[in-house]
Structure formats: structure tokens, C-alpha cells
Amino acid sequence: MNSETLHSLADADATAALGAALARALGPQPRGVLWLLGDLGAGKTTLARGLLESLGVKGRIRSPTYTLMEPYELGGRSVLHMDLYRLADPLELQNLGLADYPPEHHLWLVEWPEKGAGLLAPADLIVDLQVHGEGRRARLSGPWSGHISEFLKVEH
């Protein structure tokens, strides 16, 4: 089911909490592709950190701004946190070794997915974060959005 929902986020803590809720909705063996859209400072990395912490990542969660990709091992599966902002050409994706982590078996969190246009796996869930007053708004869309939105309604 492909639907769209809008969530108001008062601050960075609420953005991280949405990430944690998304992790719970994905279940114990998450896999697939989440695109995180939004301008600089919209909260993409904050949401990713909340999601990764809720999945059980221990220790410091680094922003992949300069490394492009930070892999995390969780129970035999990898979660890849990617920040493609610095890609000059989508062909640079080939240097990341993504073929070793097919999204059918691993979870990809992708910030700035538009930089990988044409070569990046399509999104199962798109989280579009926008500054709204003092807080943020998160618009969820894509094939998983109906399931995720129902889960979020039940959780609250």
C-alpha cells in the first residue's frame, strides 16, 4: 500500500524518536531501502541516529558525510548509513561496494539519494524532512508508508 502521511516534530529529540519508531516498525531483521530527503540541517542524520540506536547499534554513530558510507553489523545483517551529498557523479556509487549488501538482505539508510539518481536502488520508504517553524515536518511515502503509518498510529 503506497500512501503518504505527515508527522510534526517539535525538535531534534522528536526527530530521533521518529527514527526509533521507524526501527520498531521495521522489526528485528530490517532490510530494504529508506531514502532520507531534506535540505541541510533538516534532521536526516538525527533521524538515522535514532533509528540506528533503536536497532541496537552500540557506541558512537558517525555521520557518513565524508566517508559516504558507515556500515553497522546487527545480528548477521548489515545496516548501511549512506550520505551521498558529496557525490559528484552517480557512477561513484560503484566504488562503495553496494553489490555486497543487497537491500533484499540488508537495510540501507540513504541521505541525499538524488545524488545517486539512476543507479541507486528504489526506496521502500521515503522520509522527507522539512524545517517547519521551530521544528520539522516529516512526510512518509513509498510502498511501505501504509504499513509504517499504521504501526505509528497503534504505537501512540
JSON list of C-alpha atoms in Angstrom, two decimals:
[
{"chain": "A", "resi": 1, "resn": "MET", "atom": "CA", "xyz": [0.00, 0.00, 0.00]},
{"chain": "A", "resi": 2, "resn": "ASN", "atom": "CA", "xyz": [1.51, 3.32, -1.06]},
{"chain": "A", "resi": 3, "resn": "SER", "atom": "CA", "xyz": [0.17, 6.23, 0.96]},
{"chain": "A", "resi": 4, "resn": "GLU", "atom": "CA", "xyz": [1.54, 9.42, 2.42]},
{"chain": "A", "resi": 5, "resn": "THR", "atom": "CA", "xyz": [1.46, 10.69, 5.99]},
{"chain": "A", "resi": 6, "resn": "LEU", "atom": "CA", "xyz": [2.72, 13.84, 7.65]},
{"chain": "A", "resi": 7, "resn": "HIS", "atom": "CA", "xyz": [4.27, 13.99, 11.13]},
{"chain": "A", "resi": 8, "resn": "SER", "atom": "CA", "xyz": [5.09, 17.15, 13.11]},
{"chain": "A", "resi": 9, "resn": "LEU", "atom": "CA", "xyz": [8.38, 17.05, 15.00]},
{"chain": "A", "resi": 10, "resn": "ALA", "atom": "CA", "xyz": [8.90, 19.70, 17.67]},
{"chain": "A", "resi": 11, "resn": "ASP", "atom": "CA", "xyz": [12.68, 19.33, 17.99]},
{"chain": "A", "resi": 12, "resn": "ALA", "atom": "CA", "xyz": [15.71, 17.10, 17.45]},
{"chain": "A", "resi": 13, "resn": "ASP", "atom": "CA", "xyz": [14.54, 14.71, 20.18]},
{"chain": "A", "resi": 14, "resn": "ALA", "atom": "CA", "xyz": [11.22, 14.23, 18.37]},
{"chain": "A", "resi": 15, "resn": "THR", "atom": "CA", "xyz": [13.12, 13.62, 15.12]},
{"chain": "A", "resi": 16, "resn": "ALA", "atom": "CA", "xyz": [15.28, 10.95, 16.80]},
{"chain": "A", "resi": 17, "resn": "ALA", "atom": "CA", "xyz": [12.13, 9.46, 18.36]},
{"chain": "A", "resi": 18, "resn": "LEU", "atom": "CA", "xyz": [10.56, 9.14, 14.90]},
{"chain": "A", "resi": 19, "resn": "GLY", "atom": "CA", "xyz": [13.71, 7.28, 13.80]},
{"chain": "A", "resi": 20, "resn": "ALA", "atom": "CA", "xyz": [13.34, 4.94, 16.79]},
{"chain": "A", "resi": 21, "resn": "ALA", "atom": "CA", "xyz": [9.66, 4.36, 15.96]},
{"chain": "A", "resi": 22, "resn": "LEU", "atom": "CA", "xyz": [10.59, 3.54, 12.36]},
{"chain": "A", "resi": 23, "resn": "ALA", "atom": "CA", "xyz": [13.13, 1.00, 13.62]},
{"chain": "A", "resi": 24, "resn": "ARG", "atom": "CA", "xyz": [10.46, -0.70, 15.72]},
{"chain": "A", "resi": 25, "resn": "ALA", "atom": "CA", "xyz": [8.11, -0.74, 12.72]},
{"chain": "A", "resi": 26, "resn": "LEU", "atom": "CA", "xyz": [10.80, -2.39, 10.59]},
{"chain": "A", "resi": 27, "resn": "GLY", "atom": "CA", "xyz": [11.09, -5.26, 13.03]},
{"chain": "A", "resi": 28, "resn": "PRO", "atom": "CA", "xyz": [14.05, -7.27, 14.32]},
{"chain": "A", "resi": 29, "resn": "GLN", "atom": "CA", "xyz": [15.51, -8.17, 10.90]},
{"chain": "A", "resi": 30, "resn": "PRO", "atom": "CA", "xyz": [15.21, -4.93, 8.92]},
{"chain": "A", "resi": 31, "resn": "ARG", "atom": "CA", "xyz": [16.03, -4.85, 5.24]},
{"chain": "A", "resi": 32, "resn": "GLY", "atom": "CA", "xyz": [15.18, -2.64, 2.32]},
{"chain": "A", "resi": 33, "resn": "VAL", "atom": "CA", "xyz": [15.88, 0.94, 1.29]},
{"chain": "A", "resi": 34, "resn": "LEU", "atom": "CA", "xyz": [14.96, 4.11, 3.17]},
{"chain": "A", "resi": 35, "resn": "TRP", "atom": "CA", "xyz": [15.57, 7.40, 1.45]},
{"chain": "A", "resi": 36, "resn": "LEU", "atom": "CA", "xyz": [16.05, 10.39, 3.74]},
{"chain": "A", "resi": 37, "resn": "LEU", "atom": "CA", "xyz": [15.29, 13.64, 1.91]},
{"chain": "A", "resi": 38, "resn": "GLY", "atom": "CA", "xyz": [15.58, 17.23, 3.07]},
{"chain": "A", "resi": 39, "resn": "ASP", "atom": "CA", "xyz": [17.75, 20.31, 2.98]},
{"chain": "A", "resi": 40, "resn": "LEU", "atom": "CA", "xyz": [20.94, 20.73, 5.01]},
{"chain": "A", "resi": 41, "resn": "GLY", "atom": "CA", "xyz": [20.03, 20.81, 8.69]},
{"chain": "A", "resi": 42, "resn": "ALA", "atom": "CA", "xyz": [16.60, 19.24, 8.20]},
{"chain": "A", "resi": 43, "resn": "GLY", "atom": "CA", "xyz": [17.37, 16.35, 10.58]},
{"chain": "A", "resi": 44, "resn": "LYS", "atom": "CA", "xyz": [18.25, 13.43, 8.29]},
{"chain": "A", "resi": 45, "resn": "THR", "atom": "CA", "xyz": [21.26, 12.33, 10.33]},
{"chain": "A", "resi": 46, "resn": "THR", "atom": "CA", "xyz": [19.38, 12.85, 13.61]},
{"chain": "A", "resi": 47, "resn": "LEU", "atom": "CA", "xyz": [16.59, 10.58, 12.37]},
{"chain": "A", "resi": 48, "resn": "ALA", "atom": "CA", "xyz": [19.14, 7.99, 11.18]},
{"chain": "A", "resi": 49, "resn": "ARG", "atom": "CA", "xyz": [20.88, 8.03, 14.59]},
{"chain": "A", "resi": 50, "resn": "GLY", "atom": "CA", "xyz": [17.57, 7.47, 16.38]},
{"chain": "A", "resi": 51, "resn": "LEU", "atom": "CA", "xyz": [16.80, 4.57, 14.06]},
{"chain": "A", "resi": 52, "resn": "LEU", "atom": "CA", "xyz": [20.26, 3.00, 14.39]},
{"chain": "A", "resi": 53, "resn": "GLU", "atom": "CA", "xyz": [20.29, 3.30, 18.18]},
{"chain": "A", "resi": 54, "resn": "SER", "atom": "CA", "xyz": [16.86, 1.70, 18.38]},
{"chain": "A", "resi": 55, "resn": "LEU", "atom": "CA", "xyz": [18.06, -1.16, 16.17]},
{"chain": "A", "resi": 56, "resn": "GLY", "atom": "CA", "xyz": [20.79, -1.83, 18.73]},
{"chain": "A", "resi": 57, "resn": "VAL", "atom": "CA", "xyz": [23.86, -0.07, 17.35]},
{"chain": "A", "resi": 58, "resn": "LYS", "atom": "CA", "xyz": [26.20, 0.48, 20.28]},
{"chain": "A", "resi": 59, "resn": "GLY", "atom": "CA", "xyz": [28.86, 3.15, 20.56]},
{"chain": "A", "resi": 60, "resn": "ARG", "atom": "CA", "xyz": [29.30, 6.28, 18.53]},
{"chain": "A", "resi": 61, "resn": "ILE", "atom": "CA", "xyz": [27.20, 6.61, 15.41]},
{"chain": "A", "resi": 62, "resn": "ARG", "atom": "CA", "xyz": [29.21, 8.63, 12.94]},
{"chain": "A", "resi": 63, "resn": "SER", "atom": "CA", "xyz": [27.82, 10.79, 10.20]},
{"chain": "A", "resi": 64, "resn": "PRO", "atom": "CA", "xyz": [28.91, 9.37, 6.84]},
{"chain": "A", "resi": 65, "resn": "THR", "atom": "CA", "xyz": [29.30, 12.85, 5.32]},
{"chain": "A", "resi": 66, "resn": "TYR", "atom": "CA", "xyz": [32.97, 12.32, 4.49]},
{"chain": "A", "resi": 67, "resn": "THR", "atom": "CA", "xyz": [33.19, 8.54, 4.33]},
{"chain": "A", "resi": 68, "resn": "LEU", "atom": "CA", "xyz": [29.98, 8.31, 2.22]},
{"chain": "A", "resi": 69, "resn": "MET", "atom": "CA", "xyz": [29.02, 5.05, 3.95]},
{"chain": "A", "resi": 70, "resn": "GLU", "atom": "CA", "xyz": [29.14, 3.71, 7.50]},
{"chain": "A", "resi": 71, "resn": "PRO", "atom": "CA", "xyz": [28.24, 0.01, 7.85]},
{"chain": "A", "resi": 72, "resn": "TYR", "atom": "CA", "xyz": [26.88, -1.43, 11.10]},
{"chain": "A", "resi": 73, "resn": "GLU", "atom": "CA", "xyz": [26.59, -5.16, 11.81]},
{"chain": "A", "resi": 74, "resn": "LEU", "atom": "CA", "xyz": [23.41, -6.26, 13.58]},
{"chain": "A", "resi": 75, "resn": "GLY", "atom": "CA", "xyz": [22.67, -9.93, 14.07]},
{"chain": "A", "resi": 76, "resn": "GLY", "atom": "CA", "xyz": [24.16, -11.16, 10.81]},
{"chain": "A", "resi": 77, "resn": "ARG", "atom": "CA", "xyz": [22.75, -8.30, 8.77]},
{"chain": "A", "resi": 78, "resn": "SER", "atom": "CA", "xyz": [24.34, -5.04, 7.83]},
{"chain": "A", "resi": 79, "resn": "VAL", "atom": "CA", "xyz": [22.75, -1.64, 8.07]},
{"chain": "A", "resi": 80, "resn": "LEU", "atom": "CA", "xyz": [24.38, 0.83, 5.72]},
{"chain": "A", "resi": 81, "resn": "HIS", "atom": "CA", "xyz": [24.07, 4.51, 6.57]},
{"chain": "A", "resi": 82, "resn": "MET", "atom": "CA", "xyz": [24.99, 6.49, 3.47]},
{"chain": "A", "resi": 83, "resn": "ASP", "atom": "CA", "xyz": [25.32, 10.21, 2.89]},
{"chain": "A", "resi": 84, "resn": "LEU", "atom": "CA", "xyz": [25.65, 10.87, -0.83]},
{"chain": "A", "resi": 85, "resn": "TYR", "atom": "CA", "xyz": [25.85, 14.68, -0.56]},
{"chain": "A", "resi": 86, "resn": "ARG", "atom": "CA", "xyz": [29.48, 14.74, -1.67]},
{"chain": "A", "resi": 87, "resn": "LEU", "atom": "CA", "xyz": [28.99, 12.55, -4.77]},
{"chain": "A", "resi": 88, "resn": "ALA", "atom": "CA", "xyz": [29.96, 14.43, -7.89]},
{"chain": "A", "resi": 89, "resn": "ASP", "atom": "CA", "xyz": [28.61, 11.71, -10.18]},
{"chain": "A", "resi": 90, "resn": "PRO", "atom": "CA", "xyz": [26.20, 8.81, -9.55]},
{"chain": "A", "resi": 91, "resn": "LEU", "atom": "CA", "xyz": [28.83, 6.44, -11.00]},
{"chain": "A", "resi": 92, "resn": "GLU", "atom": "CA", "xyz": [30.83, 6.97, -7.78]},
{"chain": "A", "resi": 93, "resn": "LEU", "atom": "CA", "xyz": [28.29, 4.63, -6.13]},
{"chain": "A", "resi": 94, "resn": "GLN", "atom": "CA", "xyz": [30.09, 1.75, -7.83]},
{"chain": "A", "resi": 95, "resn": "ASN", "atom": "CA", "xyz": [33.10, 2.39, -5.55]},
{"chain": "A", "resi": 96, "resn": "LEU", "atom": "CA", "xyz": [31.06, 1.79, -2.38]},
{"chain": "A", "resi": 97, "resn": "GLY", "atom": "CA", "xyz": [30.69, -1.98, -2.86]},
{"chain": "A", "resi": 98, "resn": "LEU", "atom": "CA", "xyz": [26.91, -1.89, -2.54]},
{"chain": "A", "resi": 99, "resn": "ALA", "atom": "CA", "xyz": [26.61, -5.15, -4.50]},
{"chain": "A", "resi": 100, "resn": "ASP", "atom": "CA", "xyz": [27.99, -6.87, -1.38]},
{"chain": "A", "resi": 101, "resn": "TYR", "atom": "CA", "xyz": [24.97, -5.60, 0.60]},
{"chain": "A", "resi": 102, "resn": "PRO", "atom": "CA", "xyz": [21.83, -6.24, -1.47]},
{"chain": "A", "resi": 103, "resn": "PRO", "atom": "CA", "xyz": [18.84, -4.47, 0.08]},
{"chain": "A", "resi": 104, "resn": "GLU", "atom": "CA", "xyz": [16.88, -7.73, -0.02]},
{"chain": "A", "resi": 105, "resn": "HIS", "atom": "CA", "xyz": [19.14, -8.87, 2.85]},
{"chain": "A", "resi": 106, "resn": "HIS", "atom": "CA", "xyz": [20.35, -5.60, 4.40]},
{"chain": "A", "resi": 107, "resn": "LEU", "atom": "CA", "xyz": [18.97, -2.20, 5.35]},
{"chain": "A", "resi": 108, "resn": "TRP", "atom": "CA", "xyz": [20.10, 0.93, 3.53]},
{"chain": "A", "resi": 109, "resn": "LEU", "atom": "CA", "xyz": [19.56, 4.38, 5.05]},
{"chain": "A", "resi": 110, "resn": "VAL", "atom": "CA", "xyz": [20.37, 6.86, 2.30]},
{"chain": "A", "resi": 111, "resn": "GLU", "atom": "CA", "xyz": [20.73, 10.59, 2.82]},
{"chain": "A", "resi": 112, "resn": "TRP", "atom": "CA", "xyz": [20.73, 12.68, -0.38]},
{"chain": "A", "resi": 113, "resn": "PRO", "atom": "CA", "xyz": [19.56, 9.78, -2.60]},
{"chain": "A", "resi": 114, "resn": "GLU", "atom": "CA", "xyz": [19.01, 12.17, -5.51]},
{"chain": "A", "resi": 115, "resn": "LYS", "atom": "CA", "xyz": [22.82, 12.26, -5.89]},
{"chain": "A", "resi": 116, "resn": "GLY", "atom": "CA", "xyz": [22.70, 8.57, -6.86]},
{"chain": "A", "resi": 117, "resn": "ALA", "atom": "CA", "xyz": [19.97, 9.10, -9.47]},
{"chain": "A", "resi": 118, "resn": "GLY", "atom": "CA", "xyz": [19.54, 6.18, -11.81]},
{"chain": "A", "resi": 119, "resn": "LEU", "atom": "CA", "xyz": [21.99, 3.88, -10.02]},
{"chain": "A", "resi": 120, "resn": "LEU", "atom": "CA", "xyz": [20.55, 3.71, -6.51]},
{"chain": "A", "resi": 121, "resn": "ALA", "atom": "CA", "xyz": [18.03, 1.06, -5.52]},
{"chain": "A", "resi": 122, "resn": "PRO", "atom": "CA", "xyz": [14.48, 2.44, -5.36]},
{"chain": "A", "resi": 123, "resn": "ALA", "atom": "CA", "xyz": [13.07, 3.40, -1.98]},
{"chain": "A", "resi": 124, "resn": "ASP", "atom": "CA", "xyz": [10.76, 1.20, 0.03]},
{"chain": "A", "resi": 125, "resn": "LEU", "atom": "CA", "xyz": [10.14, 4.18, 2.30]},
{"chain": "A", "resi": 126, "resn": "ILE", "atom": "CA", "xyz": [10.84, 7.86, 1.70]},
{"chain": "A", "resi": 127, "resn": "VAL", "atom": "CA", "xyz": [11.14, 10.19, 4.69]},
{"chain": "A", "resi": 128, "resn": "ASP", "atom": "CA", "xyz": [11.14, 13.81, 3.53]},
{"chain": "A", "resi": 129, "resn": "LEU", "atom": "CA", "xyz": [12.15, 16.15, 6.37]},
{"chain": "A", "resi": 130, "resn": "GLN", "atom": "CA", "xyz": [11.45, 19.87, 6.12]},
{"chain": "A", "resi": 131, "resn": "VAL", "atom": "CA", "xyz": [12.07, 22.73, 8.53]},
{"chain": "A", "resi": 132, "resn": "HIS", "atom": "CA", "xyz": [8.72, 23.99, 9.80]},
{"chain": "A", "resi": 133, "resn": "GLY", "atom": "CA", "xyz": [8.82, 26.93, 12.21]},
{"chain": "A", "resi": 134, "resn": "GLU", "atom": "CA", "xyz": [10.98, 25.92, 15.19]},
{"chain": "A", "resi": 135, "resn": "GLY", "atom": "CA", "xyz": [10.57, 22.22, 14.42]},
{"chain": "A", "resi": 136, "resn": "ARG", "atom": "CA", "xyz": [10.35, 19.86, 11.45]},
{"chain": "A", "resi": 137, "resn": "ARG", "atom": "CA", "xyz": [7.79, 18.03, 9.42]},
{"chain": "A", "resi": 138, "resn": "ALA", "atom": "CA", "xyz": [8.34, 14.51, 8.17]},
{"chain": "A", "resi": 139, "resn": "ARG", "atom": "CA", "xyz": [6.39, 13.26, 5.16]},
{"chain": "A", "resi": 140, "resn": "LEU", "atom": "CA", "xyz": [6.43, 9.47, 4.79]},
{"chain": "A", "resi": 141, "resn": "SER", "atom": "CA", "xyz": [5.69, 7.97, 1.39]},
{"chain": "A", "resi": 142, "resn": "GLY", "atom": "CA", "xyz": [6.53, 4.94, -0.72]},
{"chain": "A", "resi": 143, "resn": "PRO", "atom": "CA", "xyz": [5.49, 1.29, -0.78]},
{"chain": "A", "resi": 144, "resn": "TRP", "atom": "CA", "xyz": [5.99, 0.75, 2.97]},
{"chain": "A", "resi": 145, "resn": "SER", "atom": "CA", "xyz": [4.36, 4.00, 4.10]},
{"chain": "A", "resi": 146, "resn": "GLY", "atom": "CA", "xyz": [0.91, 2.49, 4.69]},
{"chain": "A", "resi": 147, "resn": "HIS", "atom": "CA", "xyz": [2.27, -0.26, 6.95]},
{"chain": "A", "resi": 148, "resn": "ILE", "atom": "CA", "xyz": [4.62, 2.11, 8.77]},
{"chain": "A", "resi": 149, "resn": "SER", "atom": "CA", "xyz": [1.91, 4.73, 9.30]},
{"chain": "A", "resi": 150, "resn": "GLU", "atom": "CA", "xyz": [-0.49, 2.13, 10.71]},
{"chain": "A", "resi": 151, "resn": "PHE", "atom": "CA", "xyz": [2.23, 0.93, 13.07]},
{"chain": "A", "resi": 152, "resn": "LEU", "atom": "CA", "xyz": [2.94, 4.50, 14.21]},
{"chain": "A", "resi": 153, "resn": "LYS", "atom": "CA", "xyz": [-0.78, 5.08, 14.90]},
{"chain": "A", "resi": 154, "resn": "VAL", "atom": "CA", "xyz": [-1.01, 1.93, 17.02]},
{"chain": "A", "resi": 155, "resn": "GLU", "atom": "CA", "xyz": [2.20, 2.76, 18.89]},
{"chain": "A", "resi": 156, "resn": "HIS", "atom": "CA", "xyz": [1.00, 6.16, 20.10]}
]
